[in-house]
Structures are given as C-alpha cells and as structure tokens.
mmCIF file of N, CA and C in Angstrom:
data_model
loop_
_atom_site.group_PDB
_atom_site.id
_atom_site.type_symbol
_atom_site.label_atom_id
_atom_site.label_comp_id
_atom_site.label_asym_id
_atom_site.label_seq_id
_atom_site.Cartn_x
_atom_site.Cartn_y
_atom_site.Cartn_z
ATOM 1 N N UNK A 8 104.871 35.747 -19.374
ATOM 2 C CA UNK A 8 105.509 34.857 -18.423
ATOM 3 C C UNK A 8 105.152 33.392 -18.704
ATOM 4 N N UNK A 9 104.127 33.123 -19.447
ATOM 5 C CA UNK A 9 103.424 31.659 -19.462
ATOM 6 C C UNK A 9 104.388 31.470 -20.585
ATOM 7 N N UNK A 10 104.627 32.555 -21.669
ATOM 8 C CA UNK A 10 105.905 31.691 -22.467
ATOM 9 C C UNK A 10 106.696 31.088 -22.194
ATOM 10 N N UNK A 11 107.479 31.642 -21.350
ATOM 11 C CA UNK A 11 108.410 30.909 -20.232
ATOM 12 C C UNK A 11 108.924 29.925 -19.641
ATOM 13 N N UNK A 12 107.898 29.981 -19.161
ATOM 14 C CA UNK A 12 107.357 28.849 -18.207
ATOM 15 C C UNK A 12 107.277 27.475 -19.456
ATOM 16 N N UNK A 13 106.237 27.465 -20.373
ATOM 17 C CA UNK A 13 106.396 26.951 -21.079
ATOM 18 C C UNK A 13 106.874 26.568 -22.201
ATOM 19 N N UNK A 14 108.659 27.123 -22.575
ATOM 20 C CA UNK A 14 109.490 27.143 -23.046
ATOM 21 C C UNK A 14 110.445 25.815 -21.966
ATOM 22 N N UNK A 15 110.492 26.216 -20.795
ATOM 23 C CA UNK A 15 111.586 25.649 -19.849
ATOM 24 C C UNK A 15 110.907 24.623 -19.710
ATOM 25 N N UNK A 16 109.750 23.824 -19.602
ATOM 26 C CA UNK A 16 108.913 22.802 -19.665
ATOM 27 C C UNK A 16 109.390 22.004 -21.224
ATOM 28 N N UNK A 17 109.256 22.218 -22.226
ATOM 29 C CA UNK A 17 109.718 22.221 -23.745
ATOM 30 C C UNK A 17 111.378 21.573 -23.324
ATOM 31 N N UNK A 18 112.333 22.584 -22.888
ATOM 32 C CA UNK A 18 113.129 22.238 -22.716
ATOM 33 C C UNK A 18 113.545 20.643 -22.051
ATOM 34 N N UNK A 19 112.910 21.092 -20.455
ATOM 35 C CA UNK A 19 112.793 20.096 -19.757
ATOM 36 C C UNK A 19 112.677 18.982 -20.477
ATOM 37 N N UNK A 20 111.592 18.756 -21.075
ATOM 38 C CA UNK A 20 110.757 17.433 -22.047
ATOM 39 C C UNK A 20 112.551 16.752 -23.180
ATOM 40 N N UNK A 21 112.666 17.667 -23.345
ATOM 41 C CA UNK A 21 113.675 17.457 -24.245
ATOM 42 C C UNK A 21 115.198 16.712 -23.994
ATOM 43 N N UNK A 22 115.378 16.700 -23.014
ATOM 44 C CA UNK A 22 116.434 16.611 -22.227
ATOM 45 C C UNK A 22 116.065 15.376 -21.332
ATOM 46 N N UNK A 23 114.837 15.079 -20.482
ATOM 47 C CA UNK A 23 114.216 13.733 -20.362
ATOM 48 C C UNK A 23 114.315 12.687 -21.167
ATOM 49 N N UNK A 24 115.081 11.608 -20.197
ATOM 50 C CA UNK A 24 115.373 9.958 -21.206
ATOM 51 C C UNK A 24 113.650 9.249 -21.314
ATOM 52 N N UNK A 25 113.650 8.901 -22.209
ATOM 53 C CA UNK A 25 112.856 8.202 -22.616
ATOM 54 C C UNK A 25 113.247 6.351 -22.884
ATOM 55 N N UNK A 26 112.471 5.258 -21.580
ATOM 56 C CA UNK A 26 113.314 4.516 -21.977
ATOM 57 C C UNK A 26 112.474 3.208 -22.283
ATOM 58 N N UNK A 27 112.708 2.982 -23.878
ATOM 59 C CA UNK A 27 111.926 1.861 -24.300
ATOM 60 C C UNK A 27 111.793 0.567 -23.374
ATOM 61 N N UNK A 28 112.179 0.253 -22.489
ATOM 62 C CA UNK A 28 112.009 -0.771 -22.098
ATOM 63 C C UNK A 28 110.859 -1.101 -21.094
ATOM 64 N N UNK A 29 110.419 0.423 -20.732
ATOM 65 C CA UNK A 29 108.942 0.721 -19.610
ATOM 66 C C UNK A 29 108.179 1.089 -20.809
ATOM 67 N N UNK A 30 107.417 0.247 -21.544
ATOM 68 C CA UNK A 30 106.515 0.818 -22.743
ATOM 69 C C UNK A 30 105.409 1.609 -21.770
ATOM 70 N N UNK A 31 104.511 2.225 -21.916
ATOM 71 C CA UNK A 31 103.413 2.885 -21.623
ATOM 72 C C UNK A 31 104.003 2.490 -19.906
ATOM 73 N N UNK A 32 104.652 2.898 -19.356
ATOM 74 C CA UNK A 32 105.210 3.313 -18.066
ATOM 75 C C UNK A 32 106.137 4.264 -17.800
ATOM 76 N N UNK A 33 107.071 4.427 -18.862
ATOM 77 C CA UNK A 33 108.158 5.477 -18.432
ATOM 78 C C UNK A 33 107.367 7.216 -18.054
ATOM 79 N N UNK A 34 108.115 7.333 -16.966
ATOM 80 C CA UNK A 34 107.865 8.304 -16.817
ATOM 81 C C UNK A 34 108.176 9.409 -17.687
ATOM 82 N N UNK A 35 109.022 9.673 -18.717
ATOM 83 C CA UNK A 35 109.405 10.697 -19.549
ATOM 84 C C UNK A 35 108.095 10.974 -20.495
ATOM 85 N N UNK A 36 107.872 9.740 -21.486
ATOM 86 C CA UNK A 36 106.667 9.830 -21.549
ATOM 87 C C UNK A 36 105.285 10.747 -21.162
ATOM 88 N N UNK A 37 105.036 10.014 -19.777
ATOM 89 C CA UNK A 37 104.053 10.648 -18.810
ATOM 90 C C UNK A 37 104.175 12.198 -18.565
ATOM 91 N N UNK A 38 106.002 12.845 -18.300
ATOM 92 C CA UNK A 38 105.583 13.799 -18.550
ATOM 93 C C UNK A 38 105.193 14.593 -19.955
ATOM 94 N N UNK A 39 105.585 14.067 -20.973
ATOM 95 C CA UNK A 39 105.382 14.883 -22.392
ATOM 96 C C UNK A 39 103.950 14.863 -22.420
ATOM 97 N N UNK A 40 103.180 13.808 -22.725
ATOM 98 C CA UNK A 40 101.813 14.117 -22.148
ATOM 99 C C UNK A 40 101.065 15.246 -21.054
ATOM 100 N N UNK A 41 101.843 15.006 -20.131
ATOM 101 C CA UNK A 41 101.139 15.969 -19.056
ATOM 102 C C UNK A 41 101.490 17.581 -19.402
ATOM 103 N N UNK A 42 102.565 17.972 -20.222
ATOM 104 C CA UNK A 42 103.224 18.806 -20.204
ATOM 105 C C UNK A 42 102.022 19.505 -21.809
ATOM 106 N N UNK A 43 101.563 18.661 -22.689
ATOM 107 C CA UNK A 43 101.613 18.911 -24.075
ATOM 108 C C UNK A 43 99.663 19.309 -23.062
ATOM 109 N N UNK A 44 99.065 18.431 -21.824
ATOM 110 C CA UNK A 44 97.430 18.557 -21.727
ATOM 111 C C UNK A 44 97.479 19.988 -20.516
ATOM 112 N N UNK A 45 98.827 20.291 -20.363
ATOM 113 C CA UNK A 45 98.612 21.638 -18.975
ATOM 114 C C UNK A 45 99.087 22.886 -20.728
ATOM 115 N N UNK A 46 99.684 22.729 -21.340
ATOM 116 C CA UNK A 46 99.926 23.531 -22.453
ATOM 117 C C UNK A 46 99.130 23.623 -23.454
ATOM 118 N N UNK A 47 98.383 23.330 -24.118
ATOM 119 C CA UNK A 47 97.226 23.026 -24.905
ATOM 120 C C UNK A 47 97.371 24.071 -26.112
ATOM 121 N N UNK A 48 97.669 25.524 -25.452
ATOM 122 C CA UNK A 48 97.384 26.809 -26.049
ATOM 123 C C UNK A 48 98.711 26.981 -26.625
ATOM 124 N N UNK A 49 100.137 26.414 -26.000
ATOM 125 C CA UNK A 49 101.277 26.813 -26.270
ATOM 126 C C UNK A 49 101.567 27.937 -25.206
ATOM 127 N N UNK A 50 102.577 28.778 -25.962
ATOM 128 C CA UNK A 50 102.853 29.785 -25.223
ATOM 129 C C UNK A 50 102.239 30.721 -25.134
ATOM 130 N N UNK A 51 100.221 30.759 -25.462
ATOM 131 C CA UNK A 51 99.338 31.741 -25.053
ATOM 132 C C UNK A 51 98.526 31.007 -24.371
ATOM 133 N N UNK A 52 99.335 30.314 -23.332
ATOM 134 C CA UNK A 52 98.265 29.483 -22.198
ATOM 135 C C UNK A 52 98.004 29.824 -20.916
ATOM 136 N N UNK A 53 97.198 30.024 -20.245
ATOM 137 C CA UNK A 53 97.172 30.996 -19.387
ATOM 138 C C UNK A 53 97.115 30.042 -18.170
ATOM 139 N N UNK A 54 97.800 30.395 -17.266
ATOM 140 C CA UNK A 54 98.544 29.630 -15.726
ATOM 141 C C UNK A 54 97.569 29.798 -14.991
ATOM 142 N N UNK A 55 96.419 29.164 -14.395
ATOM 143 C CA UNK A 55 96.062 29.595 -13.341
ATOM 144 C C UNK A 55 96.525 29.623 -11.493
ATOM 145 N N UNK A 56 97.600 28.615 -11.425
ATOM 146 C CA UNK A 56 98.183 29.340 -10.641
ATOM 147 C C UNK A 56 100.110 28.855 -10.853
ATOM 148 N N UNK A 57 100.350 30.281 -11.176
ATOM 149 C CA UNK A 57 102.158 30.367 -11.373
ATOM 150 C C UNK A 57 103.025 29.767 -10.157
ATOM 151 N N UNK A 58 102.455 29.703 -9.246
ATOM 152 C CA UNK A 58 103.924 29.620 -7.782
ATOM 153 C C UNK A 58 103.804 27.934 -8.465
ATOM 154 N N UNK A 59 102.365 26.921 -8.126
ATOM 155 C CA UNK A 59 102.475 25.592 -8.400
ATOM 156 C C UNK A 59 103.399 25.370 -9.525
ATOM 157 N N UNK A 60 102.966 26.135 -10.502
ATOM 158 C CA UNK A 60 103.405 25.476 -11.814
ATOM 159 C C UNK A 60 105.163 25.437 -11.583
ATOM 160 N N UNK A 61 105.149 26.717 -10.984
ATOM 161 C CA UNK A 61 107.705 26.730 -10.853
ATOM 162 C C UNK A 61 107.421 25.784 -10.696
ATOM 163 N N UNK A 62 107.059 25.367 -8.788
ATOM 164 C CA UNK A 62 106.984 24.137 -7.960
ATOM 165 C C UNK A 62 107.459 23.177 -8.664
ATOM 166 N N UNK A 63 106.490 22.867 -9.184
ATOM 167 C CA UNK A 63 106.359 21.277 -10.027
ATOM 168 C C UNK A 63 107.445 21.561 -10.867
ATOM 169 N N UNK A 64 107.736 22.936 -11.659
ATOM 170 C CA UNK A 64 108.844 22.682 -12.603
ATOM 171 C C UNK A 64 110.442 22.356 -12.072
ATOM 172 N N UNK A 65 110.114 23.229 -11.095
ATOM 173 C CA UNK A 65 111.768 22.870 -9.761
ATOM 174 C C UNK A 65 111.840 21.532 -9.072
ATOM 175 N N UNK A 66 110.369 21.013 -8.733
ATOM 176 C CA UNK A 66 110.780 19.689 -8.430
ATOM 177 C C UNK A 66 111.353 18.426 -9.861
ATOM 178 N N UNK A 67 110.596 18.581 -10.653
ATOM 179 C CA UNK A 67 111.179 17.939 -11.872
ATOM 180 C C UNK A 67 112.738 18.197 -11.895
ATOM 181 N N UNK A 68 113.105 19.196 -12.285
ATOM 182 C CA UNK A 68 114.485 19.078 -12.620
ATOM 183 C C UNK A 68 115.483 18.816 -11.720
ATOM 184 N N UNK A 69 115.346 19.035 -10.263
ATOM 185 C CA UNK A 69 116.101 18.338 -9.047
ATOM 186 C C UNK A 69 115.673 16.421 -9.390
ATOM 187 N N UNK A 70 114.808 16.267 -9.888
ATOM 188 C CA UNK A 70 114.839 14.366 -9.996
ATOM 189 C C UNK A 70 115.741 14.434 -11.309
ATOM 190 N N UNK A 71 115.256 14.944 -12.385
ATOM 191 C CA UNK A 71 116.106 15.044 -13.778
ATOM 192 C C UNK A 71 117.630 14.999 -13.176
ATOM 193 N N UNK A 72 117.959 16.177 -12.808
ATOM 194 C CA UNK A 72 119.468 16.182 -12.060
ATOM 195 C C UNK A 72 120.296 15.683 -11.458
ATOM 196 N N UNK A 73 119.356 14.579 -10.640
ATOM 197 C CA UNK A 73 119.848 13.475 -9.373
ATOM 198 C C UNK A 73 120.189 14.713 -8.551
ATOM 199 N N UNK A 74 119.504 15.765 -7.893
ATOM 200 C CA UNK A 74 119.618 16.692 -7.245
ATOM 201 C C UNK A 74 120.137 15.712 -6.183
ATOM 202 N N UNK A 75 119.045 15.040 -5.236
ATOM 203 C CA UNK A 75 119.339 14.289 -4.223
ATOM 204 C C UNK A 75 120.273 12.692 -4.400
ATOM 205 N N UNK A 76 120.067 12.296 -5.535
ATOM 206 C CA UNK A 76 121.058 11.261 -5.227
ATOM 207 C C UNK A 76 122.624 11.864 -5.101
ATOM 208 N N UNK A 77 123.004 13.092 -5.260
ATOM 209 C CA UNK A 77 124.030 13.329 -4.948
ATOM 210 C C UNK A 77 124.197 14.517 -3.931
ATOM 211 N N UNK A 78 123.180 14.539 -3.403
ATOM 212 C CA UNK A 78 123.227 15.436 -2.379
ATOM 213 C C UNK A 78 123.625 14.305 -0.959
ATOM 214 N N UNK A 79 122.914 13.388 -1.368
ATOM 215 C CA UNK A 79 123.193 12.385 -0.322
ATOM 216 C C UNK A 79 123.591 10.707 -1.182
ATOM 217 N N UNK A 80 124.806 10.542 -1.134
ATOM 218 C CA UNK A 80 125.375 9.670 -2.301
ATOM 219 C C UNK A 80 125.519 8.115 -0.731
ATOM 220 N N UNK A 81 125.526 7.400 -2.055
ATOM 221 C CA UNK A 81 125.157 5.734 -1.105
ATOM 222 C C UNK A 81 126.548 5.343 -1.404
ATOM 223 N N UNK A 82 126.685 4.533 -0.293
ATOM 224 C CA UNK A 82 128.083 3.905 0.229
ATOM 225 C C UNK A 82 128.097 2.673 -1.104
ATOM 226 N N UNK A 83 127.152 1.878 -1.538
ATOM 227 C CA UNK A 83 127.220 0.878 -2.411
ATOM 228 C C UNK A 83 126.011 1.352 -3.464
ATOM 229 N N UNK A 84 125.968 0.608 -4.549
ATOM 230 C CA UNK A 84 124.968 0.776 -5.647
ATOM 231 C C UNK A 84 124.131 -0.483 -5.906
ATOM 232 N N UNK A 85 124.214 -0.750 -4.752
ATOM 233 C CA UNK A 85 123.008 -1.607 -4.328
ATOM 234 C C UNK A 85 121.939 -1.624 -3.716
ATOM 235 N N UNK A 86 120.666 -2.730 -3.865
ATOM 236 C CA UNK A 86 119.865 -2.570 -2.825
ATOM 237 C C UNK A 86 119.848 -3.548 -1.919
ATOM 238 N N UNK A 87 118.962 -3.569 -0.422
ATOM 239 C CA UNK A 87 119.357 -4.706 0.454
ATOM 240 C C UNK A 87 119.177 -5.910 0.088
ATOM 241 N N UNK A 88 118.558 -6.113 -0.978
ATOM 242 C CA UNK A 88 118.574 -7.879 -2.005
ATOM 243 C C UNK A 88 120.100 -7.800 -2.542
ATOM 244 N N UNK A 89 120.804 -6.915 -2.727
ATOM 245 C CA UNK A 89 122.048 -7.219 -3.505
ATOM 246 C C UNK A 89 122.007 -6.530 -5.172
ATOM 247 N N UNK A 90 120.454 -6.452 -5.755
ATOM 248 C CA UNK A 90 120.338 -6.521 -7.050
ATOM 249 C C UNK A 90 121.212 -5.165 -7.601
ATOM 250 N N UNK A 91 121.677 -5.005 -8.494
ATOM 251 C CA UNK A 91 122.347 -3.363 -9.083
ATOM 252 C C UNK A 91 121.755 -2.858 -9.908
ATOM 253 N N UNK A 92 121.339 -1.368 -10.168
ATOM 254 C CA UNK A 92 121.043 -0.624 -10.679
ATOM 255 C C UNK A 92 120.616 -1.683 -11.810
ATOM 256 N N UNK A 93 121.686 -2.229 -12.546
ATOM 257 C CA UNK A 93 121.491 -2.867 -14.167
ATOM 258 C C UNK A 93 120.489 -4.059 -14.119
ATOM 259 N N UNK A 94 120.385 -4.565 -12.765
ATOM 260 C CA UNK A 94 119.715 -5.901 -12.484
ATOM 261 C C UNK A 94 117.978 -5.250 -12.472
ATOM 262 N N UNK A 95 117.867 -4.133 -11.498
ATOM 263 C CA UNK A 95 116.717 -3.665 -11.138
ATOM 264 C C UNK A 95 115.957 -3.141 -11.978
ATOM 265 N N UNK A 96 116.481 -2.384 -13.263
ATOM 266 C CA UNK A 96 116.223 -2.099 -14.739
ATOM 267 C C UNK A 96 115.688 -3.109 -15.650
ATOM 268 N N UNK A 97 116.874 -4.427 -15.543
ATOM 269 C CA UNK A 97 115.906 -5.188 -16.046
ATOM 270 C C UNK A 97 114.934 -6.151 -15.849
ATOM 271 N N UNK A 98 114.761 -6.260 -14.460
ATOM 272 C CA UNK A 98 113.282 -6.723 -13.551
ATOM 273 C C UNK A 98 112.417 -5.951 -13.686
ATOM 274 N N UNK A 99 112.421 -4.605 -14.136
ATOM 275 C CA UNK A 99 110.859 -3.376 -14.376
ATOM 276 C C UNK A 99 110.636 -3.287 -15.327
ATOM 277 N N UNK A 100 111.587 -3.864 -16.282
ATOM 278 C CA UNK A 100 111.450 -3.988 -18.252
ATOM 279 C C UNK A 100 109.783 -4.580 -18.203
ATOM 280 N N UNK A 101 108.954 -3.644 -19.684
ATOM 281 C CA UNK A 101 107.533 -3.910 -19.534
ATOM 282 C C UNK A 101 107.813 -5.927 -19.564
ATOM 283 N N UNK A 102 108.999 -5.989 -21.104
ATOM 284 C CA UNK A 102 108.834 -7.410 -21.117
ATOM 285 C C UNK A 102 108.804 -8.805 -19.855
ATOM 286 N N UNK A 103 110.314 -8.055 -18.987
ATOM 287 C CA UNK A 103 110.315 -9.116 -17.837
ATOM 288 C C UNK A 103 108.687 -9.164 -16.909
ATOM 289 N N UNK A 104 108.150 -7.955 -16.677
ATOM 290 C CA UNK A 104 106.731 -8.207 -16.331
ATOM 291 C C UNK A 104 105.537 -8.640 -16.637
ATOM 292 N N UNK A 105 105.855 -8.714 -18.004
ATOM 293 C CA UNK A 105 104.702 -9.335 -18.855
ATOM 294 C C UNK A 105 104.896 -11.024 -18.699
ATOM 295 N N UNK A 106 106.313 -11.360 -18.600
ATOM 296 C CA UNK A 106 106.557 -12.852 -18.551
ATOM 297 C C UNK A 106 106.219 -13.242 -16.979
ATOM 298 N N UNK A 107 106.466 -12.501 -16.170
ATOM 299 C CA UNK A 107 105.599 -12.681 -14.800
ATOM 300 C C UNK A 107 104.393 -13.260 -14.647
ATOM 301 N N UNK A 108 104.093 -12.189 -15.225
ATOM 302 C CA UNK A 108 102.197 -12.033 -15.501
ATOM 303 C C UNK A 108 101.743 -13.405 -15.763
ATOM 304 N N UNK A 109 102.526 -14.031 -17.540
ATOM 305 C CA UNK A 109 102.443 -14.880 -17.774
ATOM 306 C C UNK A 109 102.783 -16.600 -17.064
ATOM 307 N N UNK A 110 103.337 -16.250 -16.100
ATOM 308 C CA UNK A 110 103.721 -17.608 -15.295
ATOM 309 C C UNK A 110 103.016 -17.453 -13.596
ATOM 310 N N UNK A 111 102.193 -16.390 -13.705
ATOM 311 C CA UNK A 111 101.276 -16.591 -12.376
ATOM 312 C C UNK A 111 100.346 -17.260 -12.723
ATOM 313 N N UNK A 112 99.546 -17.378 -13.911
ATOM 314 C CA UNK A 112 98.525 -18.348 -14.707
ATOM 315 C C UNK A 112 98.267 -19.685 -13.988
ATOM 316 N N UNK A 113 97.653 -20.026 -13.733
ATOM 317 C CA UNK A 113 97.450 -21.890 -13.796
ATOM 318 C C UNK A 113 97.138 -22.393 -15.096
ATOM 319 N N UNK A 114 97.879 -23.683 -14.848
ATOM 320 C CA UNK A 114 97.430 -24.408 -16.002
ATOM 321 C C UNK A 114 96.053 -24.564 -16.941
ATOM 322 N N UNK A 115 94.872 -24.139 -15.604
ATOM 323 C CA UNK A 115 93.669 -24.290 -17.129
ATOM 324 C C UNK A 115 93.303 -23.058 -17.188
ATOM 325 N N UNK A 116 93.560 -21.763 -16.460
ATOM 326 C CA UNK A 116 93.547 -20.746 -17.463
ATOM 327 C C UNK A 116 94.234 -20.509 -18.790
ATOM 328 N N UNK A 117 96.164 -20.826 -18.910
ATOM 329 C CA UNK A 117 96.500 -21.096 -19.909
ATOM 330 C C UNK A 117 95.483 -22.082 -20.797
ATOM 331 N N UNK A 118 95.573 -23.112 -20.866
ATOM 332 C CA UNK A 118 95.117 -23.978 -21.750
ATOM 333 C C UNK A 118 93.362 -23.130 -22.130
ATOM 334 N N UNK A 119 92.991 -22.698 -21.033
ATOM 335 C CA UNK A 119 91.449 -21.966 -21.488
ATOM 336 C C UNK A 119 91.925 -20.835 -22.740
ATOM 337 N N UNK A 120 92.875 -19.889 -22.149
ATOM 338 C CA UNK A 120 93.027 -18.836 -23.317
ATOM 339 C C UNK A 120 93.804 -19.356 -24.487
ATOM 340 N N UNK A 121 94.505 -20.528 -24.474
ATOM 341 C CA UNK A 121 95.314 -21.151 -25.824
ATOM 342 C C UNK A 121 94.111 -21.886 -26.739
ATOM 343 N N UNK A 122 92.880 -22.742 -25.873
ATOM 344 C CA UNK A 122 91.931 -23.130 -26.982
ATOM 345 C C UNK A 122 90.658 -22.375 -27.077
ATOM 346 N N UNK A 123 90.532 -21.498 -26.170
ATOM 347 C CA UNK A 123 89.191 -20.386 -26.222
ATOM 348 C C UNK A 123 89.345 -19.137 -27.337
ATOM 349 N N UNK A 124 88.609 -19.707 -28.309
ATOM 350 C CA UNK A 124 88.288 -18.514 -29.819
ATOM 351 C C UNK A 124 88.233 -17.379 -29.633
ATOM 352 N N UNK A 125 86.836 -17.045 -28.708
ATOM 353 C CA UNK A 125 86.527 -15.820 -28.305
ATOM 354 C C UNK A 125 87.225 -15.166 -27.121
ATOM 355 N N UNK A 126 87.205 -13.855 -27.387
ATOM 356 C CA UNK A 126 87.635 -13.286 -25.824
ATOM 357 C C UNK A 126 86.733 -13.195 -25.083
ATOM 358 N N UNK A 127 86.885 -13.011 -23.604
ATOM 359 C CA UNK A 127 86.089 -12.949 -22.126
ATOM 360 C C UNK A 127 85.555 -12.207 -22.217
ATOM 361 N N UNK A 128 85.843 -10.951 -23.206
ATOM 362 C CA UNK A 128 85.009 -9.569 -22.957
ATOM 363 C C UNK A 128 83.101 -10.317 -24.011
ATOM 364 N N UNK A 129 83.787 -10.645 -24.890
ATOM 365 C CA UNK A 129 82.641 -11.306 -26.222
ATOM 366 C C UNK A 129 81.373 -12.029 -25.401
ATOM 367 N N UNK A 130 81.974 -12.855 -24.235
ATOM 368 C CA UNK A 130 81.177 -13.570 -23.468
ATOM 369 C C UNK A 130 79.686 -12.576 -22.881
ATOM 370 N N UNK A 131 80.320 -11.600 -22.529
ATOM 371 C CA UNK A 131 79.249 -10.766 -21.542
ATOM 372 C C UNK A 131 78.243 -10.344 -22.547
ATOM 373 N N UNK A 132 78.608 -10.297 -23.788
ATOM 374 C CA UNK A 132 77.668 -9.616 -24.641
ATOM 375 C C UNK A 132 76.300 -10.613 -24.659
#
C-alpha cells in the first residue's frame, strides 16, 4: 500500500507548477522536498500513520485542482485593492521583493554596505 501512496505523491509532484519567479518560496518546490524527506525508502517506506498521509494527499490535490476556487467562484478576479491575479504575481516575484527589501535601507546603511569590505558576520569573529 505504501507503493501507492507513494506513486500518487510522484504523480502529484509531477503535475505541480513550479514557478521560477518565487525562487526558494514556491510551494511546488516545498512539496518535492517534503515528498522526496517523508519517502526516503521509495516505495519500501513504511507509513506510520496511513489515514494522515491520504489526508494530506486529498488535501493537496483539491488546492492542485482549484477544488474550492470553483466550488465557490468570485464575481470579479480581483482583490479589494483592485490588483489582478497578473498584478499580485508580480508583487510576490522573489525579484520585486528583493527590490523592496532594497529601498527600506537608509541611506548610511546603503552607503555602509557599498564601502564596507568585510561582511557583518566577519565583524563578530
């Protein structure tokens, strides 16, 4: 049965978008990882408990599916800012957050990390 189980997991993984623009955030990712450290053995891995493991596998594929976004479908494809799906995608891009990051700075932290040699970590040593 753990073949199974971890065959339809395999599957699952496979069929999950993977989307470059959340580097070390996308969730597809996260699950291939989680999927490759609960599997370890392959398909001689032994479940310690089977009901969780469906669980989790039935809840995955109802999000995979848009189980609920079309169980209960929205009048607009917006959110209450106005932004659309395509807008909100690219406000969570790792890049647009990294340029965030980069403009919360003050001026003499910039200028500290543009003429400071060493890194902060080097300091403590």
């Amino acid at each position: 049965m753990a073949a199974t189980r971890y065959r339809r997991f395999l599957k699952l993984c496979e069929e999950w978008p993977v989307e470059e623009t959340k580097r070390q955030r996308d969730l597809g990712v996260f699950l291939r990882q989680r999927v490759a450290q609960a599997f370890r053995e392959g398909e001689n891995t032994q479940i310690a408990d089977p009901e969780t493991c469906d669980q989790m596998y039935e809840s995955l594929v109802r999000i995979h599916t848009n189980y609920y976004k079309n169980k209960y479908p929205r009048l607009k494809d917006t959110s209450f800012t106005g932004a659309t799906v395509e807008d909100c995608k690219m406000i969570l891009s790792t890049d647009i957050l990294k340029q965030m990051e980069d403009m919360k700075k003050g001026p003499w932290k910039k200028l500290r990390e543009k003429f400071y040699a060493k890194k902060p970590e080097e300091d403590s040593k």
